[in-house]
Coordinates of C-alpha atoms in Angstrom, one line a residue:
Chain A
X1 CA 71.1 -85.8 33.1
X2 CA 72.0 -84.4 29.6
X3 CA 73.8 -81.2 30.4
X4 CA 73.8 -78.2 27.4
X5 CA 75.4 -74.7 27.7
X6 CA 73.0 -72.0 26.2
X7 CA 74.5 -69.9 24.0
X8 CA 72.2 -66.8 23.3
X9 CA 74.2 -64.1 20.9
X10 CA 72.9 -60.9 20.4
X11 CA 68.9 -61.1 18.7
X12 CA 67.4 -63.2 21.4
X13 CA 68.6 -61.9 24.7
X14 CA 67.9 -58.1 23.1
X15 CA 65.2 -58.7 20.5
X16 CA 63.2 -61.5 21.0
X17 CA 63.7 -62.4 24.8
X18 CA 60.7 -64.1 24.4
X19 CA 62.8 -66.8 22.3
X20 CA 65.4 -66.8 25.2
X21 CA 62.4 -67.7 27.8
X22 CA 61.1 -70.3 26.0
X23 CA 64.6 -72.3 25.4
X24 CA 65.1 -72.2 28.9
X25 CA 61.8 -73.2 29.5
X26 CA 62.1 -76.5 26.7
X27 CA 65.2 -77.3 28.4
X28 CA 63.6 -77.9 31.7
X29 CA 60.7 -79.6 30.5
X30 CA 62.5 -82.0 28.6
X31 CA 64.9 -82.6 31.3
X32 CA 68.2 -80.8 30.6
X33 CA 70.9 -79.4 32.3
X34 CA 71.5 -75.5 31.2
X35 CA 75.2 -74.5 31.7
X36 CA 75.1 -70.5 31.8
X37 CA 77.8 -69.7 29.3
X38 CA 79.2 -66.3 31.5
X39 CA 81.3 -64.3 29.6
X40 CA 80.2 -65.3 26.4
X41 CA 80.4 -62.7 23.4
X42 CA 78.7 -62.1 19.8
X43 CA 79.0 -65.2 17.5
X44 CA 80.8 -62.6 16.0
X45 CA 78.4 -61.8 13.0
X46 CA 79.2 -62.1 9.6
X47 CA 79.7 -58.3 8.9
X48 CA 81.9 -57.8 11.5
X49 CA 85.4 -60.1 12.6
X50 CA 84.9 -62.2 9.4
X51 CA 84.8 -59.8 7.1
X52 CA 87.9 -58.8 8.8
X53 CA 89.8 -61.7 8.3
X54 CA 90.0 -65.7 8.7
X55 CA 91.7 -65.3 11.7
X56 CA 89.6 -62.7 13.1
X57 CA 86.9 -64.4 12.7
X58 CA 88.6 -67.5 14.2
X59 CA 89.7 -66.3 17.3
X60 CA 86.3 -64.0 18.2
X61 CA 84.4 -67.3 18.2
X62 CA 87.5 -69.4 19.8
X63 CA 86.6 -67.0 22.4
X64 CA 83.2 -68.2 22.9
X65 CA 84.0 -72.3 22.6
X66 CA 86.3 -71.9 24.7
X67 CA 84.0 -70.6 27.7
X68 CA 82.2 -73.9 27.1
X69 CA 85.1 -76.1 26.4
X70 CA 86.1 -75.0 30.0
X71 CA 82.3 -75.8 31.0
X72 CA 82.6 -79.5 29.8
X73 CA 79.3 -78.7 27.7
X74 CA 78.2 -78.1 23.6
X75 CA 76.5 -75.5 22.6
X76 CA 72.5 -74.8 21.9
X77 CA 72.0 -71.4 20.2
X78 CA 68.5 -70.4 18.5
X79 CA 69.9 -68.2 15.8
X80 CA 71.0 -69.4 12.6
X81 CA 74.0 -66.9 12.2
X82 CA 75.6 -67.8 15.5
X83 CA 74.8 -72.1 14.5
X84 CA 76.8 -70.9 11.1
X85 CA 79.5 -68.7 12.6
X86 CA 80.5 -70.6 15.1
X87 CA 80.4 -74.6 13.4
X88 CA 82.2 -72.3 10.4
X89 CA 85.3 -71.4 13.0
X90 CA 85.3 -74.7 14.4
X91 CA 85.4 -75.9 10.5
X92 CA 88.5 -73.6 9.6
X93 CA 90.3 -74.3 13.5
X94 CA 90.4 -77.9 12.1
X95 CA 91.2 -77.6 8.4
X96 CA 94.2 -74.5 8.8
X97 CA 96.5 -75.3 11.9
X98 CA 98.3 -72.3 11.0
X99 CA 95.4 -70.5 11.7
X100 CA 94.7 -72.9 14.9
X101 CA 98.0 -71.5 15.9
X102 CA 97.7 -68.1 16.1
X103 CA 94.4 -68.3 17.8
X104 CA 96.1 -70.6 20.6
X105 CA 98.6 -67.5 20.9
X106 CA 96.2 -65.0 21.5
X107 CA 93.9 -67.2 23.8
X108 CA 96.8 -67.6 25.7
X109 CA 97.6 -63.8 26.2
X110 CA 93.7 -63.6 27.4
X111 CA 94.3 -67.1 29.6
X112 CA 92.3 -69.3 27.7
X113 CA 92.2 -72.1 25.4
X114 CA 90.5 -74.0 23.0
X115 CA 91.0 -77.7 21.7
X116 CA 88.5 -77.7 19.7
X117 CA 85.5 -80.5 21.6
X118 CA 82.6 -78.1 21.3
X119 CA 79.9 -79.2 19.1
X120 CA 77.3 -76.2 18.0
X121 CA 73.8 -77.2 17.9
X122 CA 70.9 -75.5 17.1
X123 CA 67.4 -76.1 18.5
X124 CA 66.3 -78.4 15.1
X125 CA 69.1 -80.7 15.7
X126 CA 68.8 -80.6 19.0
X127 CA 65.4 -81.7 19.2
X128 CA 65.7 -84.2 16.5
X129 CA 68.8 -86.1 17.6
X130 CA 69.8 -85.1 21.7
X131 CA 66.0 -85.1 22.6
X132 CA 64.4 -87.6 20.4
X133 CA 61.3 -87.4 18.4
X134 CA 59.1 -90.1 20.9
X135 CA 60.1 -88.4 23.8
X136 CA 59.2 -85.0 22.4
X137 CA 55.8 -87.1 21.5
X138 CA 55.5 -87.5 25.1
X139 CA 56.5 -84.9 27.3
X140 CA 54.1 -82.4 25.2
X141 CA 50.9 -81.1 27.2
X142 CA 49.4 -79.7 24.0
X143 CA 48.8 -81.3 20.8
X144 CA 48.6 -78.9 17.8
X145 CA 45.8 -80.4 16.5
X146 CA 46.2 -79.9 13.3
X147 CA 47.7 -76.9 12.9
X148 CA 49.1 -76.0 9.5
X149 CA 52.5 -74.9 9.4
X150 CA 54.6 -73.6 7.1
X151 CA 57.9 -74.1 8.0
X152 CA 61.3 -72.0 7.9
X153 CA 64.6 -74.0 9.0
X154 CA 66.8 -70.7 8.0
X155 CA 70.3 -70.7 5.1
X156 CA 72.6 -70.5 8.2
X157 CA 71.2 -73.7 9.5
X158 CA 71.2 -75.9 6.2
X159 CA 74.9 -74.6 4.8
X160 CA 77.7 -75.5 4.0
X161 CA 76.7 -78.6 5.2
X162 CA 80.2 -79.8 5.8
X163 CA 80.9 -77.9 8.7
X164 CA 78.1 -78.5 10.6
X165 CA 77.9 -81.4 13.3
X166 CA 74.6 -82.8 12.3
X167 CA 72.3 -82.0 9.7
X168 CA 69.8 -83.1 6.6
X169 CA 70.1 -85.9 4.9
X170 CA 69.1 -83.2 1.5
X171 CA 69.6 -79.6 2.6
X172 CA 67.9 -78.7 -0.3
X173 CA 64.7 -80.6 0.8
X174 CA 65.0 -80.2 4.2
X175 CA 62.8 -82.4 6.1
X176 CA 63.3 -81.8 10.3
X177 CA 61.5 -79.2 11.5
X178 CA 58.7 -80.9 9.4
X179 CA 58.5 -84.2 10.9
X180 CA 59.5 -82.3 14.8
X181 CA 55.5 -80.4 13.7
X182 CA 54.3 -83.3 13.0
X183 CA 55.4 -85.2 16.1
X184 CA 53.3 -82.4 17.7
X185 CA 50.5 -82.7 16.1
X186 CA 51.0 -80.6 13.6
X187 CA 50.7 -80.4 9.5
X188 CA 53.8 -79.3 7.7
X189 CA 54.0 -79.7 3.8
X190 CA 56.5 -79.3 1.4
X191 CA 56.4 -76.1 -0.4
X192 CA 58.1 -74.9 -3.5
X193 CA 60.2 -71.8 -1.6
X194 CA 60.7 -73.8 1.5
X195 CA 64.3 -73.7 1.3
X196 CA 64.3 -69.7 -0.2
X197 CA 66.2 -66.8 1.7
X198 CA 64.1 -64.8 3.7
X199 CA 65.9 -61.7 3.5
X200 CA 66.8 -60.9 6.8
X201 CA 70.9 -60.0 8.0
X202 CA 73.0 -58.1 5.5
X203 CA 70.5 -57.6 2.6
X204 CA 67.9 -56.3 5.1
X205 CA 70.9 -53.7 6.8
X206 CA 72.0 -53.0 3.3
X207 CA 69.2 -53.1 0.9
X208 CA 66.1 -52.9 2.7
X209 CA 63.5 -52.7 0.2
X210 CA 64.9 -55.6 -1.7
X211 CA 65.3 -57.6 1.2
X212 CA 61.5 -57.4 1.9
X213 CA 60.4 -57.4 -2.0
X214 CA 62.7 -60.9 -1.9
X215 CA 60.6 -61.8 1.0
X216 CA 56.9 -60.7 0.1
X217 CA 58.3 -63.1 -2.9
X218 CA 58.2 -66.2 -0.4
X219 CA 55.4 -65.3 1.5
X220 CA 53.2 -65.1 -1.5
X221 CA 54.3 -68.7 -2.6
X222 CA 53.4 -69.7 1.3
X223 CA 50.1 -68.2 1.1
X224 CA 49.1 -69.7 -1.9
X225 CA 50.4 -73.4 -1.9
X226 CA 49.8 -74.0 1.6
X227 CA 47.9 -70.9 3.2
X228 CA 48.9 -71.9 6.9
X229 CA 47.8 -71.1 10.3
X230 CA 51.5 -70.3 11.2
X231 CA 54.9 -70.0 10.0
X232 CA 57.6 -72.0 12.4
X233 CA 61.0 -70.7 12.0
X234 CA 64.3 -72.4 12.9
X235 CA 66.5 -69.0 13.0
X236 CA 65.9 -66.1 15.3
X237 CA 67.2 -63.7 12.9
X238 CA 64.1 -65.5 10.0
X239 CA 61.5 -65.0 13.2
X240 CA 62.4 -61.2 13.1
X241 CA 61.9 -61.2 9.3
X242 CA 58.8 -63.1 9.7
X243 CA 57.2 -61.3 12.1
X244 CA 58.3 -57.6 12.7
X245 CA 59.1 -57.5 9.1
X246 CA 55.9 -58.8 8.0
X247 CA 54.3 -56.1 9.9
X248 CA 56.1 -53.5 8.7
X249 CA 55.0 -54.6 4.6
X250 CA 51.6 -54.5 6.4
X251 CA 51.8 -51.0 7.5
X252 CA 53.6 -50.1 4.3
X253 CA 50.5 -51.5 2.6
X254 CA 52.4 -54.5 0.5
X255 CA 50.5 -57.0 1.9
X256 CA 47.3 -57.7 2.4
X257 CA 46.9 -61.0 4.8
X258 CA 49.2 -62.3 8.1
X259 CA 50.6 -65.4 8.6
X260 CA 51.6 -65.3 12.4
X261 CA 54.6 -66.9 12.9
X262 CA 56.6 -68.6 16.2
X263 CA 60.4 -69.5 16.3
X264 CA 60.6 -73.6 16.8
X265 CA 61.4 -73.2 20.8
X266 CA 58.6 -70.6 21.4
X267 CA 56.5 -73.0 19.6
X268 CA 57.4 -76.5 21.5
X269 CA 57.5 -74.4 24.5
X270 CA 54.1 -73.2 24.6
X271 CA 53.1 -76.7 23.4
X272 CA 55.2 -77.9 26.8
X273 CA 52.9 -75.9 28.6
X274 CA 55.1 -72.7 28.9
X275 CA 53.1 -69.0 29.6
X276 CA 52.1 -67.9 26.6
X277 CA 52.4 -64.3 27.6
X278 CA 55.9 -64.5 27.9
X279 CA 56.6 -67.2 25.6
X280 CA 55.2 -64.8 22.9
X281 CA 55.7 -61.7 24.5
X282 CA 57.6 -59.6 21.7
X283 CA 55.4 -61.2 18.9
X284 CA 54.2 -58.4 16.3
X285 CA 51.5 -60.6 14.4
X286 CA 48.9 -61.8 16.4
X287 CA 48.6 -65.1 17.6
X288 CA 45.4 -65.8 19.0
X289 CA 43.9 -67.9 16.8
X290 CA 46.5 -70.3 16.5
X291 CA 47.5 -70.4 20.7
X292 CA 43.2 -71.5 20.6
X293 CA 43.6 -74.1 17.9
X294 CA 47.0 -75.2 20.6
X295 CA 45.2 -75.2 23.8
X296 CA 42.1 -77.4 22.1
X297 CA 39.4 -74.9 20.4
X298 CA 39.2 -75.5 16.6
Chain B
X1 CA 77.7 -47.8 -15.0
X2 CA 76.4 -44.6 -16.8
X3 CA 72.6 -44.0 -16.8
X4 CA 70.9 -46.0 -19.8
X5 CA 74.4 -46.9 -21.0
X6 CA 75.8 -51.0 -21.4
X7 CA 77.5 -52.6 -18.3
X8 CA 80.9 -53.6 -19.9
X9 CA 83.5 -55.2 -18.3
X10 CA 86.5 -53.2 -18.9
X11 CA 89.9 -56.0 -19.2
X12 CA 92.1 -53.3 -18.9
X13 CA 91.6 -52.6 -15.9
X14 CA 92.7 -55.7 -14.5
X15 CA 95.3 -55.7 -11.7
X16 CA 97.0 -59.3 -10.8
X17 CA 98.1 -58.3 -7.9
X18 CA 94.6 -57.3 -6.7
X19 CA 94.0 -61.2 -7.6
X20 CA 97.1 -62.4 -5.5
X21 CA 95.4 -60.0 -2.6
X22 CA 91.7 -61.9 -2.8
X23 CA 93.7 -64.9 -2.8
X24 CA 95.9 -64.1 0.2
X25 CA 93.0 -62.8 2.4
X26 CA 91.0 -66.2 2.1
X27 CA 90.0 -66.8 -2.0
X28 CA 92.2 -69.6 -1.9
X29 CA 90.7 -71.6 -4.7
X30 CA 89.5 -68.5 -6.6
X31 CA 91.7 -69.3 -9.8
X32 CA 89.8 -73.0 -10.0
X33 CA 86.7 -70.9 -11.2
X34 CA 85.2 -72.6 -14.2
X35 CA 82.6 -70.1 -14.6
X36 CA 79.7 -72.5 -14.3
X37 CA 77.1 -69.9 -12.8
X38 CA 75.7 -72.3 -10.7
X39 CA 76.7 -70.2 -7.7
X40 CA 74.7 -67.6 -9.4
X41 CA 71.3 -69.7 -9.7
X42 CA 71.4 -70.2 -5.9
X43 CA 72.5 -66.8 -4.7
X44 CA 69.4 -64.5 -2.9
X45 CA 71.4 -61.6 -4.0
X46 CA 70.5 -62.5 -7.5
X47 CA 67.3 -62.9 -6.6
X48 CA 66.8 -59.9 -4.7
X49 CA 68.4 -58.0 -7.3
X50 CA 71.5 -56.9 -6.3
X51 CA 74.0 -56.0 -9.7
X52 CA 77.1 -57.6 -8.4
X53 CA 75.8 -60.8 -7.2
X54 CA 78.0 -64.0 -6.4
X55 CA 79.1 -65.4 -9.9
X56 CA 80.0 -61.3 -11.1
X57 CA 82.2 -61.1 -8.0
X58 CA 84.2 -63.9 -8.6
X59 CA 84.1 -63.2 -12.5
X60 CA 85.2 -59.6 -11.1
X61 CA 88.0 -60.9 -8.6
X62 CA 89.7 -63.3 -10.7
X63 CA 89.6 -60.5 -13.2
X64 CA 91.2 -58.3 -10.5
X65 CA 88.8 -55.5 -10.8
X66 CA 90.1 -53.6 -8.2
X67 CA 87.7 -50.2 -8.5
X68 CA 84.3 -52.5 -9.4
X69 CA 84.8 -54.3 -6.2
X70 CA 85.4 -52.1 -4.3
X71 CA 82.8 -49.3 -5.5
X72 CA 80.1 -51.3 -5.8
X73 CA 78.6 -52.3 -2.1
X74 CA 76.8 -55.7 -3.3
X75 CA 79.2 -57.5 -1.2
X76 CA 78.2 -56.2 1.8
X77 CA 74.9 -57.4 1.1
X78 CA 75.5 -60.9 1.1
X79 CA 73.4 -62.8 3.0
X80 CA 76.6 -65.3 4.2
X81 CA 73.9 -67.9 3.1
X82 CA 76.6 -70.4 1.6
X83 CA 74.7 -72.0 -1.0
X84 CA 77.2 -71.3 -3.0
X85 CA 79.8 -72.7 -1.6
X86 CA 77.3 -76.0 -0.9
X87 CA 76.8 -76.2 -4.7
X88 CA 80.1 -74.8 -6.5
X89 CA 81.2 -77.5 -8.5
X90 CA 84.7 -76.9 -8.2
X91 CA 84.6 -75.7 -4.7
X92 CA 85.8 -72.7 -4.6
X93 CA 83.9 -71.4 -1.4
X94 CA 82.6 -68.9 -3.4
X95 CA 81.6 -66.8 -0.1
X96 CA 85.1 -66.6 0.9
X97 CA 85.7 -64.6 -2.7
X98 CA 82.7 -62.3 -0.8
X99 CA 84.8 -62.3 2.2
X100 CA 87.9 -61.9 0.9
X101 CA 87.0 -58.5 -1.5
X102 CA 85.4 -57.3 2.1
X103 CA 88.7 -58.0 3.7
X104 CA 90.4 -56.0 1.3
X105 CA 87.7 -52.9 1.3
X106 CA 87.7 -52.5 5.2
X107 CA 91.8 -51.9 4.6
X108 CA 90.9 -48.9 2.6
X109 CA 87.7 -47.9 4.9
X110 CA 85.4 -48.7 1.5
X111 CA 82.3 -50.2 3.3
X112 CA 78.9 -49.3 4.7
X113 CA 79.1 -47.4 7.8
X114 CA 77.1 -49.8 9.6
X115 CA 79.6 -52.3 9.5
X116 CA 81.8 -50.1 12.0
X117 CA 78.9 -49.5 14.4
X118 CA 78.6 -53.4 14.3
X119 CA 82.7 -53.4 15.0
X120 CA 82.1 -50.8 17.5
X121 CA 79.1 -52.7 19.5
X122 CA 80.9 -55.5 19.8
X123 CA 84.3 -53.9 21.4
X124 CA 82.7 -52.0 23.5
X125 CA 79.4 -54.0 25.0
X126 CA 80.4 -57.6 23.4
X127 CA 77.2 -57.3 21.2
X128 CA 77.4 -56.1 17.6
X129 CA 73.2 -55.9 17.3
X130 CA 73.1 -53.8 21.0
X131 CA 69.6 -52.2 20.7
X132 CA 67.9 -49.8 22.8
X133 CA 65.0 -50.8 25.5
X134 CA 65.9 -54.3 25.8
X135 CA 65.8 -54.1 29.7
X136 CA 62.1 -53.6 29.4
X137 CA 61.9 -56.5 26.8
X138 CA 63.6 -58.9 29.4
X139 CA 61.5 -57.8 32.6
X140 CA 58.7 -58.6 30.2
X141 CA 58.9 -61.8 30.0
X142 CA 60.4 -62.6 33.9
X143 CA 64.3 -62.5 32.7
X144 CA 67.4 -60.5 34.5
X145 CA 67.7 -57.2 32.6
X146 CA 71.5 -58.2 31.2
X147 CA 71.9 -61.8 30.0
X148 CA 74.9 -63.6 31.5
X149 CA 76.8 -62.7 28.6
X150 CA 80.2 -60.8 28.6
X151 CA 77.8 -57.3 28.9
X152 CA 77.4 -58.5 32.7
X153 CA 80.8 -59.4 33.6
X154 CA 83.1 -56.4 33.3
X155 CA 86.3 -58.7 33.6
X156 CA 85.2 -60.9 30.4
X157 CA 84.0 -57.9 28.8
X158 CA 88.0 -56.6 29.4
X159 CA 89.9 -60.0 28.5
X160 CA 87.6 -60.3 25.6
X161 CA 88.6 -56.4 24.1
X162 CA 92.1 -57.1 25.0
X163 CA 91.8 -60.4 22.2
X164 CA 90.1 -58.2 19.8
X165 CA 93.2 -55.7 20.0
X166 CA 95.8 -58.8 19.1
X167 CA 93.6 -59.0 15.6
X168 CA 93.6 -56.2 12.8
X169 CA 91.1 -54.4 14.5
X170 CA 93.5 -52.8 16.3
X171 CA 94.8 -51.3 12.6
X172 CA 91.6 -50.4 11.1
X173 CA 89.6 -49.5 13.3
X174 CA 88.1 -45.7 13.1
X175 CA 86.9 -45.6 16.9
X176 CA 88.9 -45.8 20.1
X177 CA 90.4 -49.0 21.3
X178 CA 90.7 -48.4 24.9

């Protein structure tokens, strides 16, 4: 049995439990082992130990490979910035051993260590290469039927490319989560922003109302070249942007139609046959048309 | 800048050893800069419309504008995207130039505030985004209140402050380390 440790940050297990439900319940349903990763910490975000320095950042996520170095087990994490933090680390542990040796120092006065075996995945890859399209095909209870989707994989999941374990054969035409809706049942075209920022993490703490001007920018495009039934995100941290901060240009009368919108794993887990309650339970844009068009109305 | 007046780059104010500083703290291929603007063309602080957005920075730091840098808080809204450094010709890692002139900002306590409540979140719960009601949130949906994270293990939570004080934290930071 394939074994993963599940890594959940800070966004899913506070925010958007509903995410952290849902990978759990994918992950059973498809027949994998979760290793709890106890003691795990932050990735640590951007804005905090790596804006500190290289070996800040370094060590705070040595901390966190290490707990499931010790486990015998990679990583799964849902949010882009803790896929991009993390892969980063492992990245500069590799390429600077003089950094690699000052994080082995300071493990050590803590009692751990880290030799660096932990891959990061996140729940695109994951799906696409540990799980397999075919059997995705056929462990499904509900088709989409049809369901057009716009899709989202997130920045921190496409680059730099070269530190991540797996990835897209063009991260600039990124192609996954497409063909993973399409296995489903769904419809997922190109679109000309696909690849776009959608504002969320520092600019959105920063510069709010640029951060959601920047994203009104992409949703516009969205609504008019494909005009979906749903948005599928790739990155926890998009899903908040997507969905509570959608809402919020709603009720600050910027925009004048919804596009509800699901994280990947909330998505193949409701399509897995997970409770919908729960598997949607913090969702701020509703989703009842698209959980009818799921469980077989039009 | 002065209101309605012309955003010129002063050269005189240029201070190498501000350069040699970007450099030390992780620009390590800033002077390989060809000034291409490609970086710029990618970078969703441009779009957004942030002034200093990634090809100005590293125009700025290998300029060694010391005061622009660290006066002007576009850096802090980076979105750690790394387009640029997935596109930079030259590869520079643009983003560490970003990184870098934050490295050398939080010595002199010039960024947002918001960055030490992030600092501070994750010493003391493990978490830098720690929001309110979050029990409730879990119940909802049939989880344990705490995740198995370091937040529900009191001896991680300890080991993991005690490797945050081996870092520069332990210098810079405007809160308690205990």
């Amino acid at each position: 049995m394939q074994k993963i440790g599940i890594f959940l940050g800070c966004n899913i297990p506070f925010n958007r439990p509903d995410i952290e439900y849902s990978m759990r319940f994918l992950l059973k349903e498809l027949g994998v082992e979760i290793v709890e990763l106890e003691g795990a910490t932050c990735c640590p975000a951007y804005g905090t130990m790596p804006s500190l320095g290289l070996l800040e950042w370094a060590v705070a996520s040595a901390w966190n490979l290490s707990i499931a170095e010790e486990k015998g087990v990679d990583m799964l994490t849902g949010c882009g910035s803790c896929y991009g933090v993390q892969n980063e680390a492992n990245y500069y542990l590799k390429k600077h051993p003089e950094i690699k040796e000052q994080v082995d120092k300071i493990l050590a006065k803590v009692g751990r260590k880290y030799d660096g075996t932990v891959k990061v995945w996140n729940v695109i890859n994951f799906i696409y290469e540990k799980i397999g399209l075919d059997t995705l095909k056929q462990k499904i209870k509900y088709n989409l039927n049809g369901l057009k989707c716009a899709v989202q994989t997130g920045c921190h999941n496409l680059w730099p490319s070269k530190a991540f374990p797996s990835g897209e054969d063009n991260t600039f035409f990124p192609k996954r989560l497409r063909e993973i809706c399409e296995i489903m049942g769904g419809v997922a075209p190109h679109y000309s922003t696909i690849t776009d920022c959608c504002g969320m993490g520092a600019l959105r703490s920063n510069a709010p109302e640029k951060s959601l001007a920047l994203f009104k920018k992409k949703l516009d495009v969205i609504k008019e070249e494909l005009d979906p039934d749903l948005a599928v995100i790739g990155c926890s941290s998009c899903l908040l942007q997507f969905d509570a901060g959608q809402a919020l240009l709603i009720e600050q009368k910027k925009l004048n139609y919804k596009i509800p919108a699901l994280h990947l794993a909330q998505l193949t887990a409701i399509a897995l046959g997970a409770e919908v309650e729960k598997a949607t339970a913090m969702a701020s844009i509703p989703l009842n048309g698209v959980i009818t068009k799921i469980k077989g109305g039009n | 800048m002065e209101e309605g007046g012309v955003n010129v780059i002063d050269l005189t104010q240029g201070d190498e050893s501000f350069v040699k500083e970007l450099i030390a703290l992780g620009a390590d291929e800033l002077r390989e800069c060809i000034q291409c603007g490609k970086c710029g063309a990618t970078c969703p602080m441009a779009l957004a419309g942030l002034e200093f957005f990634i090809k100005r920075i590293v125009h700025a730091a290998n300029l060694g504008l010391r005061d622009i840098l660290l006066e002007d808080s576009s850096v802090w809204g980076c979105q750690s995207c790394n387009r640029c450094v997935e596109i930079c010709p030259m590869d520079i890692k643009p983003y560490e130039v970003i990184q870098a002139v934050r490295r050398a900002a939080v010595k002199v306590e010039a960024c947002p505030a918001n960055t030490y409540e992030g600092l501070r979140n994750l010493y003391r719960f493990g978490h830098a985004v720690f929001p309110k009601g979050f029990e409730e949130r879990r119940k909802k949906v049939g989880l344990p209140e705490k995740p198995p994270t370091a937040l529900s293990f009191d001896e991680f939570r300890k080991k993991y402050q005690e490797l945050l004080r081996q870092t520069i934290l332990e210098e810079i930071a405007p809160f308690p380390l205990d």
